[in-house]
Amino acid sequence: MGTAITANGQTSGLSSLQAEIARKIIMMIDAGRWETGDKLSDSVLARELGVSRTPVRQVLQSLELRGLVRGAENRGFVLARALGPDDDLKEVIPASDLETLYDAMMSARASGEIGEEVSETELVERFSATRGAVRRTLMRLSAEGLVDRRRGHGWQFAECLVTDRAVDESYEFRLIVECGALLVPSYSPDAAQLASLKREQTDIAGRAIRDIERADWFSANANFHETIVSWSGNRFLVQAVRRQNSLRRMTEFSDFSHLSERRLREACADHLAIIEEIERGDFNFASALLGRHIRRASRDDVD
């Protein structure tokens, strides 16, 4: 990828949620979801992505500034053009300063560069950030269950998955929760979400590993596991998987550089095979394939 899309020098100004929605919509465009002139329905996208229509509409407005979509009278938005070889996703939807700080803090904690207990002053100095930016990032990490405010002073990171024992227990827990979720009597996949998962996994599988950002890799994997569990209709199972995804996020930030192309292709093939069995309605076999996938990931420590 070379020259980036420009928008009169404007930056995205998107929130973390909007940036995530934008990345997913752009991946859909790149995968050929729509032909030029096709309508992009904000209500359909909101349902597929599990968000409200407002942030989807805001993202489409941002993409309109970049010439990817255009407004159409009484039709909302339509695709203006496909992505070209010179389009750079990171320039289309540049990360915000807060997103950059979040990534840096996650990587530093995962690698042990910052300790389990930290102060805001320490983080301000280490990352050359404002205290407000550091505090907002810590609040985001706190909402994800990755850090807690200490009584009186400072912050303490959760254990996360920084020990072999914790990693083993995480995989054991996931085998019970995720595989069991596919076997509940009320299991009912959503067809639109199922099709979206297949497109996302196919897109990741078709990219060269050098073109895959670690945030995209983790997002696609976390989205796969959370979505298939969500079809159980059990809120407690979904909450458990979200918690595990939060714990895994920090570890996988540091593990991504060790991911081989073989392992990436294997993981995507596993996901697509599970999706295929869910499409067929064979939830028992899908659960068995998911168990094999998680056990294989536990040996390679990459999911």
PDB file of C-alpha atoms in Angstrom:
ATOM      1  CA  MET A   1       0.000   0.000   0.000  1.00  0.00           C
ATOM      2  CA  GLY A   2       1.281   3.447  -0.893  1.00  0.00           C
ATOM      3  CA  THR A   3      -0.356   6.871  -1.101  1.00  0.00           C
ATOM      4  CA  ALA A   4      -3.101   7.283   1.492  1.00  0.00           C
ATOM      5  CA  ILE A   5      -6.592   8.658   1.096  1.00  0.00           C
ATOM      6  CA  THR A   6      -6.722  12.261   2.208  1.00  0.00           C
ATOM      7  CA  ALA A   7      -9.552  14.426   3.453  1.00  0.00           C
ATOM      8  CA  ASN A   8      -8.249  17.971   3.144  1.00  0.00           C
ATOM      9  CA  GLY A   9      -5.743  17.267   5.881  1.00  0.00           C
ATOM     10  CA  GLN A  10      -8.427  16.357   8.399  1.00  0.00           C
ATOM     11  CA  THR A  11      -7.896  13.663  11.009  1.00  0.00           C
ATOM     12  CA  SER A  12     -10.589  11.165  11.838  1.00  0.00           C
ATOM     13  CA  GLY A  13     -11.610  12.521  15.241  1.00  0.00           C
ATOM     14  CA  LEU A  14     -13.301   9.204  15.916  1.00  0.00           C
ATOM     15  CA  SER A  15     -13.879   7.654  19.308  1.00  0.00           C
ATOM     16  CA  SER A  16     -12.474   4.193  20.036  1.00  0.00           C
ATOM     17  CA  LEU A  17     -15.884   2.644  19.298  1.00  0.00           C
ATOM     18  CA  GLN A  18     -16.265   4.576  16.061  1.00  0.00           C
ATOM     19  CA  ALA A  19     -12.728   3.676  14.953  1.00  0.00           C
ATOM     20  CA  GLU A  20     -13.498  -0.011  15.553  1.00  0.00           C
ATOM     21  CA  ILE A  21     -16.760   0.269  13.570  1.00  0.00           C
ATOM     22  CA  ALA A  22     -14.914   2.075  10.782  1.00  0.00           C
ATOM     23  CA  ARG A  23     -12.259  -0.642  10.554  1.00  0.00           C
ATOM     24  CA  LYS A  24     -14.930  -3.320  10.257  1.00  0.00           C
ATOM     25  CA  ILE A  25     -16.896  -1.431   7.596  1.00  0.00           C
ATOM     26  CA  ILE A  26     -13.726  -0.822   5.583  1.00  0.00           C
ATOM     27  CA  MET A  27     -12.853  -4.515   5.827  1.00  0.00           C
ATOM     28  CA  MET A  28     -16.333  -5.268   4.429  1.00  0.00           C
ATOM     29  CA  ILE A  29     -15.748  -2.823   1.573  1.00  0.00           C
ATOM     30  CA  ASP A  30     -12.336  -4.346   0.859  1.00  0.00           C
ATOM     31  CA  ALA A  31     -13.850  -7.843   0.863  1.00  0.00           C
ATOM     32  CA  GLY A  32     -16.350  -6.814  -1.833  1.00  0.00           C
ATOM     33  CA  ARG A  33     -19.446  -6.706   0.359  1.00  0.00           C
ATOM     34  CA  TRP A  34     -20.954  -3.964  -1.828  1.00  0.00           C
ATOM     35  CA  GLU A  35     -20.684  -2.892  -5.454  1.00  0.00           C
ATOM     36  CA  THR A  36     -20.225   0.776  -6.317  1.00  0.00           C
ATOM     37  CA  GLY A  37     -23.605   2.473  -5.935  1.00  0.00           C
ATOM     38  CA  ASP A  38     -24.978  -0.094  -3.476  1.00  0.00           C
ATOM     39  CA  LYS A  39     -26.698   1.210  -0.357  1.00  0.00           C
ATOM     40  CA  LEU A  40     -24.947   0.901   3.009  1.00  0.00           C
ATOM     41  CA  SER A  41     -27.781   0.517   5.510  1.00  0.00           C
ATOM     42  CA  ASP A  42     -26.910   1.963   8.906  1.00  0.00           C
ATOM     43  CA  SER A  43     -29.626  -0.145  10.555  1.00  0.00           C
ATOM     44  CA  VAL A  44     -28.317  -3.397   9.029  1.00  0.00           C
ATOM     45  CA  LEU A  45     -24.720  -2.537   9.946  1.00  0.00           C
ATOM     46  CA  ALA A  46     -25.749  -1.585  13.483  1.00  0.00           C
ATOM     47  CA  ARG A  47     -27.478  -4.931  13.920  1.00  0.00           C
ATOM     48  CA  GLU A  48     -24.528  -6.903  12.499  1.00  0.00           C
ATOM     49  CA  LEU A  49     -21.972  -5.058  14.628  1.00  0.00           C
ATOM     50  CA  GLY A  50     -24.080  -5.061  17.782  1.00  0.00           C
ATOM     51  CA  VAL A  51     -24.098  -1.274  18.232  1.00  0.00           C
ATOM     52  CA  SER A  52     -26.621   1.542  17.929  1.00  0.00           C
ATOM     53  CA  ARG A  53     -27.234   3.337  14.645  1.00  0.00           C
ATOM     54  CA  THR A  54     -25.767   6.647  15.839  1.00  0.00           C
ATOM     55  CA  PRO A  55     -22.036   5.688  15.820  1.00  0.00           C
ATOM     56  CA  VAL A  56     -22.527   3.796  12.524  1.00  0.00           C
ATOM     57  CA  ARG A  57     -24.046   6.906  10.947  1.00  0.00           C
ATOM     58  CA  GLN A  58     -21.174   9.038  12.295  1.00  0.00           C
ATOM     59  CA  VAL A  59     -18.633   6.628  10.793  1.00  0.00           C
ATOM     60  CA  LEU A  60     -20.368   6.708   7.405  1.00  0.00           C
ATOM     61  CA  GLN A  61     -20.246  10.508   7.523  1.00  0.00           C
ATOM     62  CA  SER A  62     -16.506  10.293   8.227  1.00  0.00           C
ATOM     63  CA  LEU A  63     -16.017   7.892   5.311  1.00  0.00           C
ATOM     64  CA  GLU A  64     -17.958  10.320   3.113  1.00  0.00           C
ATOM     65  CA  LEU A  65     -15.287  12.948   3.832  1.00  0.00           C
ATOM     66  CA  ARG A  66     -12.725  10.496   2.499  1.00  0.00           C
ATOM     67  CA  GLY A  67     -14.649   9.752  -0.649  1.00  0.00           C
ATOM     68  CA  LEU A  68     -15.433   6.112   0.109  1.00  0.00           C
ATOM     69  CA  VAL A  69     -19.184   6.627   0.464  1.00  0.00           C
ATOM     70  CA  ARG A  70     -21.532   9.401  -0.584  1.00  0.00           C
ATOM     71  CA  GLY A  71     -24.859  10.624   0.609  1.00  0.00           C
ATOM     72  CA  ALA A  72     -27.854   9.780  -1.556  1.00  0.00           C
ATOM     73  CA  GLU A  73     -31.187  11.586  -1.343  1.00  0.00           C
ATOM     74  CA  ASN A  74     -33.675   9.509   0.654  1.00  0.00           C
ATOM     75  CA  ARG A  75     -31.267   6.564   0.592  1.00  0.00           C
ATOM     76  CA  GLY A  76     -28.761   7.355   3.322  1.00  0.00           C
ATOM     77  CA  PHE A  77     -25.327   6.365   2.016  1.00  0.00           C
ATOM     78  CA  VAL A  78     -24.089   4.404  -0.986  1.00  0.00           C
ATOM     79  CA  LEU A  79     -20.631   3.065  -1.805  1.00  0.00           C
ATOM     80  CA  ALA A  80     -18.795   5.677  -3.889  1.00  0.00           C
ATOM     81  CA  ARG A  81     -15.834   3.506  -4.847  1.00  0.00           C
ATOM     82  CA  ALA A  82     -13.946   0.392  -3.902  1.00  0.00           C
ATOM     83  CA  LEU A  83     -10.646   0.502  -2.052  1.00  0.00           C
ATOM     84  CA  GLY A  84      -7.654   0.756  -4.359  1.00  0.00           C
ATOM     85  CA  PRO A  85      -4.089  -0.561  -4.056  1.00  0.00           C
ATOM     86  CA  ASP A  86      -2.875   2.867  -2.930  1.00  0.00           C
ATOM     87  CA  ASP A  87      -5.332   3.178  -0.031  1.00  0.00           C
ATOM     88  CA  ASP A  88      -3.851   2.841   3.452  1.00  0.00           C
ATOM     89  CA  LEU A  89      -6.315   1.801   6.169  1.00  0.00           C
ATOM     90  CA  LYS A  90      -4.269   3.491   8.896  1.00  0.00           C
ATOM     91  CA  GLU A  91      -4.495   6.782   7.012  1.00  0.00           C
ATOM     92  CA  VAL A  92      -8.191   6.383   6.202  1.00  0.00           C
ATOM     93  CA  ILE A  93      -8.980   5.846   9.882  1.00  0.00           C
ATOM     94  CA  PRO A  94      -5.939   7.074  11.802  1.00  0.00           C
ATOM     95  CA  ALA A  95      -5.693   6.004  15.423  1.00  0.00           C
ATOM     96  CA  SER A  96      -6.472   8.683  17.967  1.00  0.00           C
ATOM     97  CA  ASP A  97      -3.844   9.792  20.475  1.00  0.00           C
ATOM     98  CA  LEU A  98      -5.770   7.910  23.167  1.00  0.00           C
ATOM     99  CA  GLU A  99      -5.769   4.735  21.068  1.00  0.00           C
ATOM    100  CA  THR A 100      -2.015   5.061  20.539  1.00  0.00           C
ATOM    101  CA  LEU A 101      -1.453   5.561  24.263  1.00  0.00           C
ATOM    102  CA  TYR A 102      -3.703   2.589  25.054  1.00  0.00           C
ATOM    103  CA  ASP A 103      -1.682   0.350  22.707  1.00  0.00           C
ATOM    104  CA  ALA A 104       1.620   1.569  24.146  1.00  0.00           C
ATOM    105  CA  MET A 105       0.499   1.012  27.727  1.00  0.00           C
ATOM    106  CA  MET A 106      -0.816  -2.480  26.924  1.00  0.00           C
ATOM    107  CA  SER A 107       2.429  -3.464  25.196  1.00  0.00           C
ATOM    108  CA  ALA A 108       4.570  -2.098  28.022  1.00  0.00           C
ATOM    109  CA  ARG A 109       2.616  -3.993  30.668  1.00  0.00           C
ATOM    110  CA  ALA A 110       2.545  -7.227  28.631  1.00  0.00           C
ATOM    111  CA  SER A 111       6.325  -7.104  28.177  1.00  0.00           C
ATOM    112  CA  GLY A 112       6.955  -6.241  31.833  1.00  0.00           C
ATOM    113  CA  GLU A 113       8.344  -2.786  31.055  1.00  0.00           C
ATOM    114  CA  ILE A 114       5.930  -1.325  33.598  1.00  0.00           C
ATOM    115  CA  GLY A 115       5.127  -3.053  36.850  1.00  0.00           C
ATOM    116  CA  GLU A 116       1.900  -4.320  38.339  1.00  0.00           C
ATOM    117  CA  GLU A 117       1.558  -1.169  40.457  1.00  0.00           C
ATOM    118  CA  VAL A 118       1.936   2.234  38.789  1.00  0.00           C
ATOM    119  CA  SER A 119       1.197   5.881  39.452  1.00  0.00           C
ATOM    120  CA  GLU A 120      -0.261   8.377  37.021  1.00  0.00           C
ATOM    121  CA  THR A 121       2.872  10.509  37.357  1.00  0.00           C
ATOM    122  CA  GLU A 122       5.045   7.543  36.354  1.00  0.00           C
ATOM    123  CA  LEU A 123       2.905   6.891  33.278  1.00  0.00           C
ATOM    124  CA  VAL A 124       2.815  10.581  32.299  1.00  0.00           C
ATOM    125  CA  GLU A 125       6.612  10.685  32.327  1.00  0.00           C
ATOM    126  CA  ARG A 126       7.124   7.327  30.632  1.00  0.00           C
ATOM    127  CA  PHE A 127       4.755   7.954  27.719  1.00  0.00           C
ATOM    128  CA  SER A 128       5.182  11.746  27.451  1.00  0.00           C
ATOM    129  CA  ALA A 129       1.410  12.114  27.710  1.00  0.00           C
ATOM    130  CA  THR A 130      -0.892  14.516  29.506  1.00  0.00           C
ATOM    131  CA  ARG A 131      -2.304  13.487  32.860  1.00  0.00           C
ATOM    132  CA  GLY A 132      -5.809  13.702  31.414  1.00  0.00           C
ATOM    133  CA  ALA A 133      -4.932  11.289  28.585  1.00  0.00           C
ATOM    134  CA  VAL A 134      -3.301   8.871  31.023  1.00  0.00           C
ATOM    135  CA  ARG A 135      -6.302   8.987  33.347  1.00  0.00           C
ATOM    136  CA  ARG A 136      -8.782   8.379  30.507  1.00  0.00           C
ATOM    137  CA  THR A 137      -6.711   5.434  29.303  1.00  0.00           C
ATOM    138  CA  LEU A 138      -6.585   3.991  32.805  1.00  0.00           C
ATOM    139  CA  MET A 139     -10.347   4.380  33.103  1.00  0.00           C
ATOM    140  CA  ARG A 140     -10.768   2.447  29.853  1.00  0.00           C
ATOM    141  CA  LEU A 141      -8.472  -0.300  31.154  1.00  0.00           C
ATOM    142  CA  SER A 142     -10.446  -0.279  34.403  1.00  0.00           C
ATOM    143  CA  ALA A 143     -13.731  -0.725  32.498  1.00  0.00           C
ATOM    144  CA  GLU A 144     -12.139  -3.730  30.760  1.00  0.00           C
ATOM    145  CA  GLY A 145     -11.152  -5.228  34.100  1.00  0.00           C
ATOM    146  CA  LEU A 146      -7.432  -4.816  33.475  1.00  0.00           C
ATOM    147  CA  VAL A 147      -6.564  -2.274  36.163  1.00  0.00           C
ATOM    148  CA  ASP A 148      -8.012  -1.086  39.476  1.00  0.00           C
ATOM    149  CA  ARG A 149      -7.491   2.124  41.397  1.00  0.00           C
ATOM    150  CA  ARG A 150      -5.587   1.466  44.621  1.00  0.00           C
ATOM    151  CA  ARG A 151      -6.849   2.865  47.883  1.00  0.00           C
ATOM    152  CA  GLY A 152      -5.229   6.202  48.439  1.00  0.00           C
ATOM    153  CA  HIS A 153      -2.738   6.282  45.585  1.00  0.00           C
ATOM    154  CA  GLY A 154      -1.897   4.734  42.243  1.00  0.00           C
ATOM    155  CA  TRP A 155      -3.264   1.941  40.091  1.00  0.00           C
ATOM    156  CA  GLN A 156      -2.804  -1.817  40.090  1.00  0.00           C
ATOM    157  CA  PHE A 157      -2.988  -3.987  36.980  1.00  0.00           C
ATOM    158  CA  ALA A 158      -4.919  -7.222  37.153  1.00  0.00           C
ATOM    159  CA  GLU A 159      -2.888 -10.426  37.043  1.00  0.00           C
ATOM    160  CA  CYS A 160      -3.885 -10.848  33.402  1.00  0.00           C
ATOM    161  CA  LEU A 161      -2.283 -13.881  31.802  1.00  0.00           C
ATOM    162  CA  VAL A 162       1.356 -13.300  32.626  1.00  0.00           C
ATOM    163  CA  THR A 163       2.091 -16.681  34.226  1.00  0.00           C
ATOM    164  CA  ASP A 164       1.961 -20.162  32.670  1.00  0.00           C
ATOM    165  CA  ARG A 165      -0.513 -21.267  35.340  1.00  0.00           C
ATOM    166  CA  ALA A 166      -2.876 -18.383  34.591  1.00  0.00           C
ATOM    167  CA  VAL A 167      -2.699 -19.122  30.845  1.00  0.00           C
ATOM    168  CA  ASP A 168      -3.472 -22.818  31.399  1.00  0.00           C
ATOM    169  CA  GLU A 169      -6.424 -21.978  33.637  1.00  0.00           C
ATOM    170  CA  SER A 170      -7.728 -19.526  31.029  1.00  0.00           C
ATOM    171  CA  TYR A 171      -7.767 -22.196  28.328  1.00  0.00           C
ATOM    172  CA  GLU A 172      -9.453 -24.681  30.686  1.00  0.00           C
ATOM    173  CA  PHE A 173     -12.112 -22.086  31.495  1.00  0.00           C
ATOM    174  CA  ARG A 174     -12.684 -21.291  27.826  1.00  0.00           C
ATOM    175  CA  LEU A 175     -13.126 -24.970  26.963  1.00  0.00           C
ATOM    176  CA  ILE A 176     -15.909 -25.230  29.521  1.00  0.00           C
ATOM    177  CA  VAL A 177     -17.645 -21.947  28.755  1.00  0.00           C
ATOM    178  CA  GLU A 178     -17.291 -21.560  24.987  1.00  0.00           C
ATOM    179  CA  CYS A 179     -17.862 -25.179  24.003  1.00  0.00           C
ATOM    180  CA  GLY A 180     -20.734 -25.453  26.466  1.00  0.00           C
ATOM    181  CA  ALA A 181     -22.372 -22.320  25.059  1.00  0.00           C
ATOM    182  CA  LEU A 182     -22.880 -24.021  21.676  1.00  0.00           C
ATOM    183  CA  LEU A 183     -24.756 -26.862  23.366  1.00  0.00           C
ATOM    184  CA  VAL A 184     -27.431 -24.913  25.237  1.00  0.00           C
ATOM    185  CA  PRO A 185     -30.953 -25.848  24.027  1.00  0.00           C
ATOM    186  CA  SER A 186     -31.776 -22.250  23.085  1.00  0.00           C
ATOM    187  CA  TYR A 187     -28.689 -21.797  20.843  1.00  0.00           C
ATOM    188  CA  SER A 188     -29.814 -19.688  17.871  1.00  0.00           C
ATOM    189  CA  PRO A 189     -27.318 -18.145  15.417  1.00  0.00           C
ATOM    190  CA  ASP A 190     -28.087 -14.800  13.795  1.00  0.00           C
ATOM    191  CA  ALA A 191     -27.810 -15.179  10.000  1.00  0.00           C
ATOM    192  CA  ALA A 192     -26.511 -11.651   9.345  1.00  0.00           C
ATOM    193  CA  GLN A 193     -23.869 -11.910  12.074  1.00  0.00           C
ATOM    194  CA  LEU A 194     -22.887 -15.363  10.829  1.00  0.00           C
ATOM    195  CA  ALA A 195     -22.332 -14.023   7.302  1.00  0.00           C
ATOM    196  CA  SER A 196     -20.361 -11.091   8.725  1.00  0.00           C
ATOM    197  CA  LEU A 197     -18.123 -13.438  10.737  1.00  0.00           C
ATOM    198  CA  LYS A 198     -17.429 -15.523   7.641  1.00  0.00           C
ATOM    199  CA  ARG A 199     -16.462 -12.437   5.626  1.00  0.00           C
ATOM    200  CA  GLU A 200     -14.217 -11.160   8.402  1.00  0.00           C
ATOM    201  CA  GLN A 201     -12.391 -14.468   8.825  1.00  0.00           C
ATOM    202  CA  THR A 202     -12.066 -14.967   5.064  1.00  0.00           C
ATOM    203  CA  ASP A 203     -10.617 -11.469   4.722  1.00  0.00           C
ATOM    204  CA  ILE A 204      -8.026 -12.051   7.447  1.00  0.00           C
ATOM    205  CA  ALA A 205      -7.099 -15.439   5.954  1.00  0.00           C
ATOM    206  CA  GLY A 206      -6.561 -13.857   2.537  1.00  0.00           C
ATOM    207  CA  ARG A 207      -4.121 -11.185   3.700  1.00  0.00           C
ATOM    208  CA  ALA A 208      -0.352 -11.494   3.859  1.00  0.00           C
ATOM    209  CA  ILE A 209       0.739 -11.569   7.483  1.00  0.00           C
ATOM    210  CA  ARG A 210       2.764  -8.387   7.005  1.00  0.00           C
ATOM    211  CA  ASP A 211      -0.462  -6.542   6.135  1.00  0.00           C
ATOM    212  CA  ILE A 212      -2.304  -7.584   9.302  1.00  0.00           C
ATOM    213  CA  GLU A 213      -2.234  -5.204  12.240  1.00  0.00           C
ATOM    214  CA  ARG A 214      -2.191  -6.879  15.645  1.00  0.00           C
ATOM    215  CA  ALA A 215      -5.284  -4.888  16.674  1.00  0.00           C
ATOM    216  CA  ASP A 216      -7.146  -6.244  13.627  1.00  0.00           C
ATOM    217  CA  TRP A 217      -6.004  -9.800  14.398  1.00  0.00           C
ATOM    218  CA  PHE A 218      -7.131  -9.634  18.006  1.00  0.00           C
ATOM    219  CA  SER A 219     -10.384  -7.877  17.128  1.00  0.00           C
ATOM    220  CA  ALA A 220     -11.312 -10.521  14.532  1.00  0.00           C
ATOM    221  CA  ASN A 221     -10.548 -13.377  16.933  1.00  0.00           C
ATOM    222  CA  ALA A 222     -12.244 -11.803  19.939  1.00  0.00           C
ATOM    223  CA  ASN A 223     -15.266 -10.951  17.803  1.00  0.00           C
ATOM    224  CA  PHE A 224     -15.485 -14.546  16.554  1.00  0.00           C
ATOM    225  CA  HIS A 225     -15.430 -16.126  20.015  1.00  0.00           C
ATOM    226  CA  GLU A 226     -17.742 -13.564  21.616  1.00  0.00           C
ATOM    227  CA  THR A 227     -20.272 -13.671  18.787  1.00  0.00           C
ATOM    228  CA  ILE A 228     -20.670 -17.435  18.612  1.00  0.00           C
ATOM    229  CA  VAL A 229     -21.134 -17.547  22.388  1.00  0.00           C
ATOM    230  CA  SER A 230     -23.668 -14.693  22.255  1.00  0.00           C
ATOM    231  CA  TRP A 231     -26.025 -16.902  20.231  1.00  0.00           C
ATOM    232  CA  SER A 232     -26.541 -18.978  23.371  1.00  0.00           C
ATOM    233  CA  GLY A 233     -28.680 -16.104  24.621  1.00  0.00           C
ATOM    234  CA  ASN A 234     -27.026 -16.427  28.044  1.00  0.00           C
ATOM    235  CA  ARG A 235     -25.769 -13.083  29.320  1.00  0.00           C
ATOM    236  CA  PHE A 236     -23.486 -14.669  31.917  1.00  0.00           C
ATOM    237  CA  LEU A 237     -21.662 -16.758  29.321  1.00  0.00           C
ATOM    238  CA  VAL A 238     -21.200 -13.659  27.158  1.00  0.00           C
ATOM    239  CA  GLN A 239     -19.866 -11.657  30.116  1.00  0.00           C
ATOM    240  CA  ALA A 240     -17.416 -14.461  30.904  1.00  0.00           C
ATOM    241  CA  VAL A 241     -16.056 -14.502  27.341  1.00  0.00           C
ATOM    242  CA  ARG A 242     -15.741 -10.715  27.271  1.00  0.00           C
ATOM    243  CA  ARG A 243     -13.776 -10.872  30.511  1.00  0.00           C
ATOM    244  CA  GLN A 244     -11.470 -13.518  29.059  1.00  0.00           C
ATOM    245  CA  ASN A 245     -10.984 -11.444  25.910  1.00  0.00           C
ATOM    246  CA  SER A 246      -9.951  -8.494  28.051  1.00  0.00           C
ATOM    247  CA  LEU A 247      -7.428 -10.637  29.924  1.00  0.00           C
ATOM    248  CA  ARG A 248      -6.108 -12.127  26.679  1.00  0.00           C
ATOM    249  CA  ARG A 249      -5.759  -8.769  24.975  1.00  0.00           C
ATOM    250  CA  MET A 250      -2.752  -7.671  26.982  1.00  0.00           C
ATOM    251  CA  THR A 251      -0.887 -10.965  26.566  1.00  0.00           C
ATOM    252  CA  GLU A 252      -1.621 -11.231  22.859  1.00  0.00           C
ATOM    253  CA  PHE A 253      -0.320  -7.735  22.240  1.00  0.00           C
ATOM    254  CA  SER A 254       3.155  -9.028  23.049  1.00  0.00           C
ATOM    255  CA  ASP A 255       2.637 -12.470  21.454  1.00  0.00           C
ATOM    256  CA  PHE A 256       1.596 -11.156  18.040  1.00  0.00           C
ATOM    257  CA  SER A 257       5.171 -10.683  16.824  1.00  0.00           C
ATOM    258  CA  HIS A 258       5.727 -14.449  17.274  1.00  0.00           C
ATOM    259  CA  LEU A 259       2.677 -15.417  15.208  1.00  0.00           C
ATOM    260  CA  SER A 260       3.668 -17.529  12.190  1.00  0.00           C
ATOM    261  CA  GLU A 261       1.834 -17.412   8.884  1.00  0.00           C
ATOM    262  CA  ARG A 262       1.126 -21.137   9.235  1.00  0.00           C
ATOM    263  CA  ARG A 263      -0.534 -20.618  12.615  1.00  0.00           C
ATOM    264  CA  LEU A 264      -2.560 -17.665  11.358  1.00  0.00           C
ATOM    265  CA  ARG A 265      -3.900 -19.663   8.392  1.00  0.00           C
ATOM    266  CA  GLU A 266      -4.630 -22.611  10.674  1.00  0.00           C
ATOM    267  CA  ALA A 267      -6.573 -20.466  13.156  1.00  0.00           C
ATOM    268  CA  CYS A 268      -8.660 -18.873  10.398  1.00  0.00           C
ATOM    269  CA  ALA A 269      -9.347 -22.290   8.857  1.00  0.00           C
ATOM    270  CA  ASP A 270     -10.513 -23.523  12.274  1.00  0.00           C
ATOM    271  CA  HIS A 271     -12.846 -20.557  12.644  1.00  0.00           C
ATOM    272  CA  LEU A 272     -14.308 -21.014   9.160  1.00  0.00           C
ATOM    273  CA  ALA A 273     -14.858 -24.741   9.769  1.00  0.00           C
ATOM    274  CA  ILE A 274     -16.735 -23.950  12.998  1.00  0.00           C
ATOM    275  CA  ILE A 275     -18.828 -21.344  11.174  1.00  0.00           C
ATOM    276  CA  GLU A 276     -19.676 -23.893   8.471  1.00  0.00           C
ATOM    277  CA  GLU A 277     -20.982 -26.412  11.020  1.00  0.00           C
ATOM    278  CA  ILE A 278     -23.015 -23.720  12.779  1.00  0.00           C
ATOM    279  CA  GLU A 279     -24.518 -22.794   9.392  1.00  0.00           C
ATOM    280  CA  ARG A 280     -25.479 -26.461   8.927  1.00  0.00           C
ATOM    281  CA  GLY A 281     -27.079 -26.542  12.351  1.00  0.00           C
ATOM    282  CA  ASP A 282     -24.698 -29.188  13.690  1.00  0.00           C
ATOM    283  CA  PHE A 283     -23.913 -27.444  16.968  1.00  0.00           C
ATOM    284  CA  ASN A 284     -22.493 -30.592  18.559  1.00  0.00           C
ATOM    285  CA  PHE A 285     -19.837 -30.962  15.870  1.00  0.00           C
ATOM    286  CA  ALA A 286     -19.190 -27.203  15.929  1.00  0.00           C
ATOM    287  CA  SER A 287     -18.591 -27.464  19.690  1.00  0.00           C
ATOM    288  CA  ALA A 288     -16.173 -30.364  19.138  1.00  0.00           C
ATOM    289  CA  LEU A 289     -14.265 -28.378  16.492  1.00  0.00           C
ATOM    290  CA  LEU A 290     -14.145 -25.377  18.840  1.00  0.00           C
ATOM    291  CA  GLY A 291     -12.700 -27.591  21.585  1.00  0.00           C
ATOM    292  CA  ARG A 292     -10.024 -28.876  19.214  1.00  0.00           C
ATOM    293  CA  HIS A 293      -9.244 -25.310  18.177  1.00  0.00           C
ATOM    294  CA  ILE A 294      -8.860 -24.077  21.769  1.00  0.00           C
ATOM    295  CA  ARG A 295      -6.686 -27.078  22.741  1.00  0.00           C
ATOM    296  CA  ARG A 296      -4.459 -26.510  19.711  1.00  0.00           C
ATOM    297  CA  ALA A 297      -4.207 -22.821  20.578  1.00  0.00           C
ATOM    298  CA  SER A 298      -3.223 -23.732  24.145  1.00  0.00           C
ATOM    299  CA  ARG A 299      -0.275 -25.771  22.832  1.00  0.00           C
ATOM    300  CA  ASP A 300       0.886 -23.028  20.489  1.00  0.00           C
ATOM    301  CA  ASP A 301      -0.209 -20.237  22.863  1.00  0.00           C
ATOM    302  CA  VAL A 302      -1.668 -18.359  19.904  1.00  0.00           C
ATOM    303  CA  ASP A 303      -5.399 -18.032  19.161  1.00  0.00           C
TER     304      ASP A 303
END
